[in-house]
CSV table of C-alpha atoms in Angstrom, one decimal:
chain,number,residue,atom,x,y,z
A,347,PRO,CA,-52.8,30.2,-11.5
A,348,MET,CA,-50.0,32.1,-13.3
A,349,ASP,CA,-47.4,30.8,-10.8
A,350,LEU,CA,-47.7,27.5,-12.6
A,351,LYS,CA,-45.6,29.0,-15.3
A,352,TYR,CA,-42.6,28.0,-13.2
A,353,VAL,CA,-43.4,24.3,-13.7
A,354,PRO,CA,-41.6,24.1,-17.1
A,355,VAL,CA,-38.7,26.2,-15.6
A,356,ILE,CA,-38.0,23.5,-13.0
A,357,GLU,CA,-39.0,20.6,-15.2
A,358,SER,CA,-36.8,21.4,-18.3
A,359,ALA,CA,-35.1,24.8,-17.8
A,360,LEU,CA,-37.4,25.7,-20.8
A,361,ARG,CA,-35.4,23.4,-23.2
A,362,PRO,CA,-37.7,21.8,-25.8
A,363,HIS,CA,-35.4,18.8,-26.2
A,364,ALA,CA,-35.0,18.0,-22.5
A,365,SER,CA,-35.7,14.4,-21.7
A,366,SER,CA,-35.6,12.3,-18.5
A,367,ILE,CA,-34.6,8.7,-17.7
A,368,LYS,CA,-38.3,7.9,-17.8
A,369,ASN,CA,-38.6,9.3,-21.3
A,370,ALA,CA,-40.5,12.4,-20.3
A,371,VAL,CA,-39.9,14.9,-23.1
A,372,GLY,CA,-40.3,18.6,-23.8
A,373,TYR,CA,-40.9,21.9,-21.9
A,374,TRP,CA,-43.4,20.3,-19.5
A,375,GLN,CA,-41.8,16.8,-19.5
A,376,PHE,CA,-44.9,14.9,-20.7
A,377,LEU,CA,-44.7,11.1,-20.8
A,378,ARG,CA,-45.9,9.8,-24.2
A,379,PRO,CA,-49.2,8.3,-22.9
A,380,THR,CA,-50.2,11.4,-20.9
A,381,GLY,CA,-49.2,13.7,-23.8
A,382,ARG,CA,-51.4,11.8,-26.2
A,383,ARG,CA,-54.2,11.7,-23.7
A,384,TYR,CA,-54.2,15.5,-23.8
A,385,GLY,CA,-54.2,15.8,-27.5
A,386,LEU,CA,-50.5,16.0,-28.3
A,387,ARG,CA,-49.2,14.2,-31.5
A,388,VAL,CA,-46.2,12.0,-30.9
A,389,ASP,CA,-44.9,9.9,-33.8
A,390,SER,CA,-41.9,9.6,-36.1
A,391,PHE,CA,-42.6,12.9,-37.8
A,392,VAL,CA,-43.7,15.2,-35.0
A,393,ASP,CA,-43.4,15.3,-31.2
A,394,GLU,CA,-45.7,18.1,-30.0
A,395,ARG,CA,-44.4,17.7,-26.4
A,396,ARG,CA,-41.6,19.9,-27.8
A,397,ASN,CA,-44.0,22.5,-29.1
A,398,LEU,CA,-44.2,25.4,-26.6
A,399,PHE,CA,-47.8,26.4,-27.5
A,400,LYS,CA,-49.5,23.0,-27.8
A,401,SER,CA,-47.7,21.4,-24.8
A,402,THR,CA,-48.6,24.4,-22.6
A,403,HIS,CA,-52.3,24.2,-23.5
A,404,ALA,CA,-52.1,20.4,-22.7
A,405,ALA,CA,-50.3,21.0,-19.4
A,406,CYS,CA,-52.9,23.6,-18.3
A,407,ARG,CA,-55.7,21.2,-19.0
A,408,TYR,CA,-53.9,18.4,-17.2
A,409,LEU,CA,-53.2,20.6,-14.1
A,410,LYS,CA,-56.8,21.8,-14.1
A,411,ASP,CA,-58.0,18.2,-14.1
A,412,LEU,CA,-55.6,17.3,-11.3
A,413,ASN,CA,-56.8,20.3,-9.2
A,414,LYS,CA,-60.4,19.2,-9.8
A,415,GLN,CA,-59.5,15.6,-8.7
A,416,PHE,CA,-57.5,16.6,-5.5
A,417,ASN,CA,-59.1,20.0,-4.7
A,418,SER,CA,-55.7,21.6,-4.2
A,419,TYR,CA,-53.0,23.0,-6.5
A,420,LEU,CA,-50.3,21.9,-4.1
A,421,LEU,CA,-51.6,18.3,-4.5
A,422,ALA,CA,-52.1,18.9,-8.2
A,423,VAL,CA,-48.4,19.7,-8.8
A,424,SER,CA,-47.4,16.8,-6.6
A,425,ALA,CA,-49.5,14.5,-8.8
A,426,TYR,CA,-47.9,16.1,-11.8
A,427,ASN,CA,-44.6,15.0,-10.4
A,428,MET,CA,-45.3,11.5,-9.2
A,429,GLY,CA,-48.4,10.6,-11.2
A,430,GLU,CA,-52.1,10.9,-10.1
A,431,TYR,CA,-52.4,7.2,-9.4
A,432,GLY,CA,-49.4,7.2,-7.1
A,433,LEU,CA,-50.6,10.3,-5.2
A,434,LYS,CA,-54.1,8.8,-4.9
A,435,ARG,CA,-52.6,5.6,-3.5
A,436,GLU,CA,-50.7,7.5,-0.8
A,437,ILE,CA,-53.8,9.6,0.2
A,438,GLU,CA,-55.8,6.4,0.6
A,439,ALA,CA,-53.1,4.6,2.5
A,440,GLN,CA,-52.4,7.6,4.9
A,441,LYS,CA,-56.1,8.8,5.1
A,442,ASN,CA,-54.8,12.3,4.7
A,443,THR,CA,-55.3,15.1,2.1
A,444,ASP,CA,-53.1,17.8,3.7
A,445,PHE,CA,-50.0,18.4,1.5
A,446,PHE,CA,-47.8,19.5,4.4
A,447,THR,CA,-48.3,16.4,6.5
A,448,LEU,CA,-48.5,13.8,3.7
A,449,TYR,CA,-45.5,11.4,3.5
A,450,LEU,CA,-44.5,11.4,-0.2
A,451,PRO,CA,-41.4,10.4,-2.1
A,452,LEU,CA,-38.6,12.9,-1.4
A,453,GLN,CA,-38.5,14.2,-4.9
A,454,THR,CA,-42.2,15.0,-4.7
A,455,GLN,CA,-41.9,16.5,-1.2
A,456,ARG,CA,-39.4,19.0,-2.6
A,457,TYR,CA,-41.2,19.7,-5.9
A,458,ALA,CA,-43.7,22.4,-4.7
A,459,PHE,CA,-40.8,24.1,-2.8
A,460,LYS,CA,-38.7,24.1,-6.0
A,461,LEU,CA,-41.6,26.0,-7.7
A,462,ILE,CA,-41.8,28.5,-4.8
A,463,THR,CA,-38.0,29.0,-4.9
A,464,ALA,CA,-38.1,29.6,-8.7
A,465,LYS,CA,-40.8,32.2,-8.2
A,466,LEU,CA,-38.9,34.0,-5.4
A,467,ILE,CA,-35.7,34.2,-7.4
A,468,PHE,CA,-37.3,35.2,-10.7
A,469,GLU,CA,-39.5,37.9,-9.0
A,470,ASN,CA,-36.8,39.2,-6.6
A,471,GLN,CA,-33.7,39.0,-8.8
A,472,ALA,CA,-31.7,41.8,-7.2
A,473,ARG,CA,-32.3,40.4,-3.7
A,474,PHE,CA,-30.6,37.2,-4.8
A,475,GLY,CA,-27.6,38.9,-6.5
A,476,PHE,CA,-28.8,38.9,-10.1
A,477,LYS,CA,-28.6,42.1,-12.1
A,478,PHE,CA,-29.5,42.0,-15.8
A,479,GLU,CA,-29.0,44.7,-18.4
A,480,PRO,CA,-31.4,44.6,-21.4
A,481,GLY,CA,-28.6,43.2,-23.6
A,482,ASP,CA,-28.2,40.2,-21.2
A,483,LEU,CA,-31.7,39.0,-22.0
A,484,TYR,CA,-33.0,36.8,-24.8
A,485,PRO,CA,-34.9,38.8,-27.4
A,486,PRO,CA,-38.7,38.2,-27.5
A,487,PHE,CA,-39.6,35.2,-29.7
A,488,SER,CA,-41.2,36.7,-32.8
A,489,TYR,CA,-42.3,34.7,-35.8
A,490,ASP,CA,-44.6,34.3,-38.8
A,491,GLN,CA,-46.7,31.3,-39.6
A,492,VAL,CA,-46.6,29.7,-43.1
A,493,ARG,CA,-49.5,27.3,-43.9
A,494,PHE,CA,-49.6,24.9,-46.9
A,495,LYS,CA,-50.8,21.5,-47.9
A,496,SER,CA,-48.8,18.8,-49.6
A,497,GLU,CA,-49.8,15.4,-50.9
A,498,TYR,CA,-46.2,14.2,-50.4
A,499,ARG,CA,-43.7,13.9,-47.6
A,500,LEU,CA,-41.6,17.0,-48.1
A,501,PRO,CA,-37.9,17.6,-47.1
A,502,ILE,CA,-37.6,20.3,-44.4
A,503,GLU,CA,-34.7,21.7,-46.5
A,504,LEU,CA,-37.3,22.8,-49.1
A,505,ILE,CA,-39.0,25.0,-46.5
A,506,ALA,CA,-35.7,26.4,-45.4
A,507,ARG,CA,-34.8,27.4,-49.0
A,508,SER,CA,-38.3,28.9,-49.6
A,509,ALA,CA,-37.9,31.0,-46.4
A,510,GLY,CA,-34.3,31.9,-47.1
A,511,ILE,CA,-33.1,30.5,-43.8
A,512,PRO,CA,-30.8,27.6,-42.8
A,513,PHE,CA,-32.2,24.2,-42.1
A,514,LYS,CA,-31.2,24.6,-38.4
A,515,THR,CA,-33.4,27.7,-38.1
A,516,VAL,CA,-36.5,25.8,-39.2
A,517,LYS,CA,-35.7,23.1,-36.6
A,518,ASP,CA,-35.0,25.7,-33.9
A,519,TYR,CA,-38.3,27.5,-34.5
A,520,ASN,CA,-40.2,24.2,-34.8
A,521,PRO,CA,-38.5,21.8,-32.3
A,522,GLU,CA,-41.4,19.4,-32.5
A,523,LEU,CA,-40.3,18.4,-36.0
A,524,ARG,CA,-38.4,15.1,-36.1
A,525,GLY,CA,-36.0,14.0,-38.7
A,526,TYR,CA,-35.6,15.6,-42.2
A,527,TYR,CA,-39.1,15.3,-43.7
A,528,LEU,CA,-42.5,16.8,-43.1
A,529,ASP,CA,-45.5,14.5,-43.1
A,530,LYS,CA,-48.0,14.9,-45.9
A,531,GLY,CA,-51.2,16.9,-45.3
A,532,GLN,CA,-52.0,20.3,-43.8
A,533,LEU,CA,-48.9,21.9,-42.4
A,534,THR,CA,-48.1,25.0,-40.2
A,535,ILE,CA,-44.5,26.0,-39.8
A,536,LEU,CA,-43.0,28.9,-37.9
A,537,VAL,CA,-40.4,31.1,-39.5
A,538,PRO,CA,-38.5,34.2,-38.2
A,539,LYS,CA,-40.5,37.4,-38.4
A,540,GLY,CA,-40.4,38.9,-41.9
A,541,ARG,CA,-39.4,35.7,-43.7
A,542,ILE,CA,-42.9,35.1,-44.9
A,543,LYS,CA,-42.6,37.8,-47.5
A,544,GLY,CA,-42.2,36.1,-50.9
A,545,PHE,CA,-42.4,32.7,-49.3
A,546,GLU,CA,-45.4,31.4,-51.3
A,547,ASP,CA,-43.9,32.2,-54.7
A,548,ARG,CA,-40.5,30.7,-53.8
A,549,PHE,CA,-42.2,27.7,-52.2
A,550,ASN,CA,-44.4,27.0,-55.3
A,551,ALA,CA,-41.3,27.2,-57.6
A,552,HIS,CA,-39.2,24.9,-55.4
A,553,TYR,CA,-42.1,22.6,-54.8
A,554,LYS,CA,-42.9,22.3,-58.5
A,555,SER,CA,-39.2,21.5,-59.3
A,556,TRP,CA,-39.0,19.0,-56.4
A,557,LYS,CA,-42.3,17.3,-57.3
A,558,LYS,CA,-41.1,16.8,-60.9
A,559,GLU,CA,-37.9,15.2,-59.7
A,560,HIS,CA,-39.1,13.2,-56.6
A,561,GLY,CA,-42.8,13.4,-56.2
A,562,THR,CA,-43.9,10.7,-58.7
A,563,ARG,CA,-41.1,8.2,-58.4
A,564,ILE,CA,-42.4,5.1,-56.7
A,565,HIS,CA,-40.6,1.8,-56.6
A,566,VAL,CA,-42.4,-1.4,-55.8
A,567,VAL,CA,-40.1,-3.8,-54.0
A,568,LYS,CA,-39.5,-7.1,-55.7
A,569,ARG,CA,-38.3,-10.4,-54.2
A,570,GLY,CA,-34.5,-10.4,-53.5
A,571,GLU,CA,-34.1,-6.6,-53.6
A,572,SER,CA,-32.2,-4.7,-51.0
A,573,LEU,CA,-32.1,-1.0,-49.9
A,574,ILE,CA,-28.6,-0.7,-51.3
A,575,GLY,CA,-29.6,-2.2,-54.7
A,576,ILE,CA,-32.6,0.1,-54.9
A,577,SER,CA,-30.5,3.2,-54.0
A,578,LYS,CA,-28.0,2.3,-56.7
A,579,LYS,CA,-30.8,1.9,-59.3
A,580,TYR,CA,-32.0,5.4,-58.7
A,581,ASN,CA,-28.5,6.9,-58.3
A,582,MET,CA,-29.1,8.1,-54.7
A,583,SER,CA,-27.5,7.4,-51.3
A,584,VAL,CA,-28.9,4.8,-48.9
A,585,SER,CA,-29.3,7.5,-46.3
A,586,SER,CA,-31.5,9.6,-48.6
A,587,LEU,CA,-33.6,6.6,-49.5
A,588,LEU,CA,-34.1,5.8,-45.7
A,589,LYS,CA,-35.1,9.4,-44.9
A,590,MET,CA,-37.6,9.7,-47.8
A,591,ASN,CA,-39.3,6.5,-46.7
A,592,GLY,CA,-39.1,6.9,-42.9
A,593,LEU,CA,-37.0,3.7,-42.7
A,594,SER,CA,-34.0,2.8,-40.5
A,595,LEU,CA,-31.0,0.7,-41.3
A,596,LYS,CA,-32.5,-2.0,-39.1
A,597,GLY,CA,-35.8,-1.8,-40.9
A,598,MET,CA,-37.1,-4.6,-43.2
A,599,ILE,CA,-38.5,-4.2,-46.7
A,600,HIS,CA,-40.8,-6.8,-48.2
A,601,PRO,CA,-42.0,-7.6,-51.7
A,602,GLY,CA,-44.9,-5.4,-52.8
């Protein structure tokens, strides 16, 4: 049902980086195991719980499965809030499948009514004292997709330069990207509408230059070496070395 579009409104206020104390993340506030169960990639490079398109498809599949399990969308959204196993346990304990007479945690009891409230306000704005002019609204989200393949982990800054946009814009358009590097392999990145023009030529030039400088330099760790010592050997900062290799200051390196 289209009214389920209000779930991410009450879950995250449509903020991709929203997170809860239980580590639910993204527009639809997926927990990591549930997100992965519904096909979302969550690792040190990408967290697709923050991708509007992929997380929405995953959430729709999840809500469909919950509706099939409980035969009610009111119960489905309740399970979305408290977990399907928690709701199933309450139904079995109370021998009751009627949403309106089930005794559920207070947060879950209010959840469906928060959805209804959001719907009423959004669809009857003037009635609730909201009057928006066209200039008050966010512009429609328009974008182009750039696709390419790399055998190396690429700095996001390289994409930004190729598109002629700031690093921040790449991150804003692709909130699922984590850190400063893209993982190797097939990549799809969103850029502002119109920025795809000339991207391929600029990217190929920047990529060739970057590959020549960074792409083939591999250091095999020897006994007694440290990250600081390796960074000095190649005349680079420790932070750059950490970012290029997906390491943290607390990480350990080992010979070989």
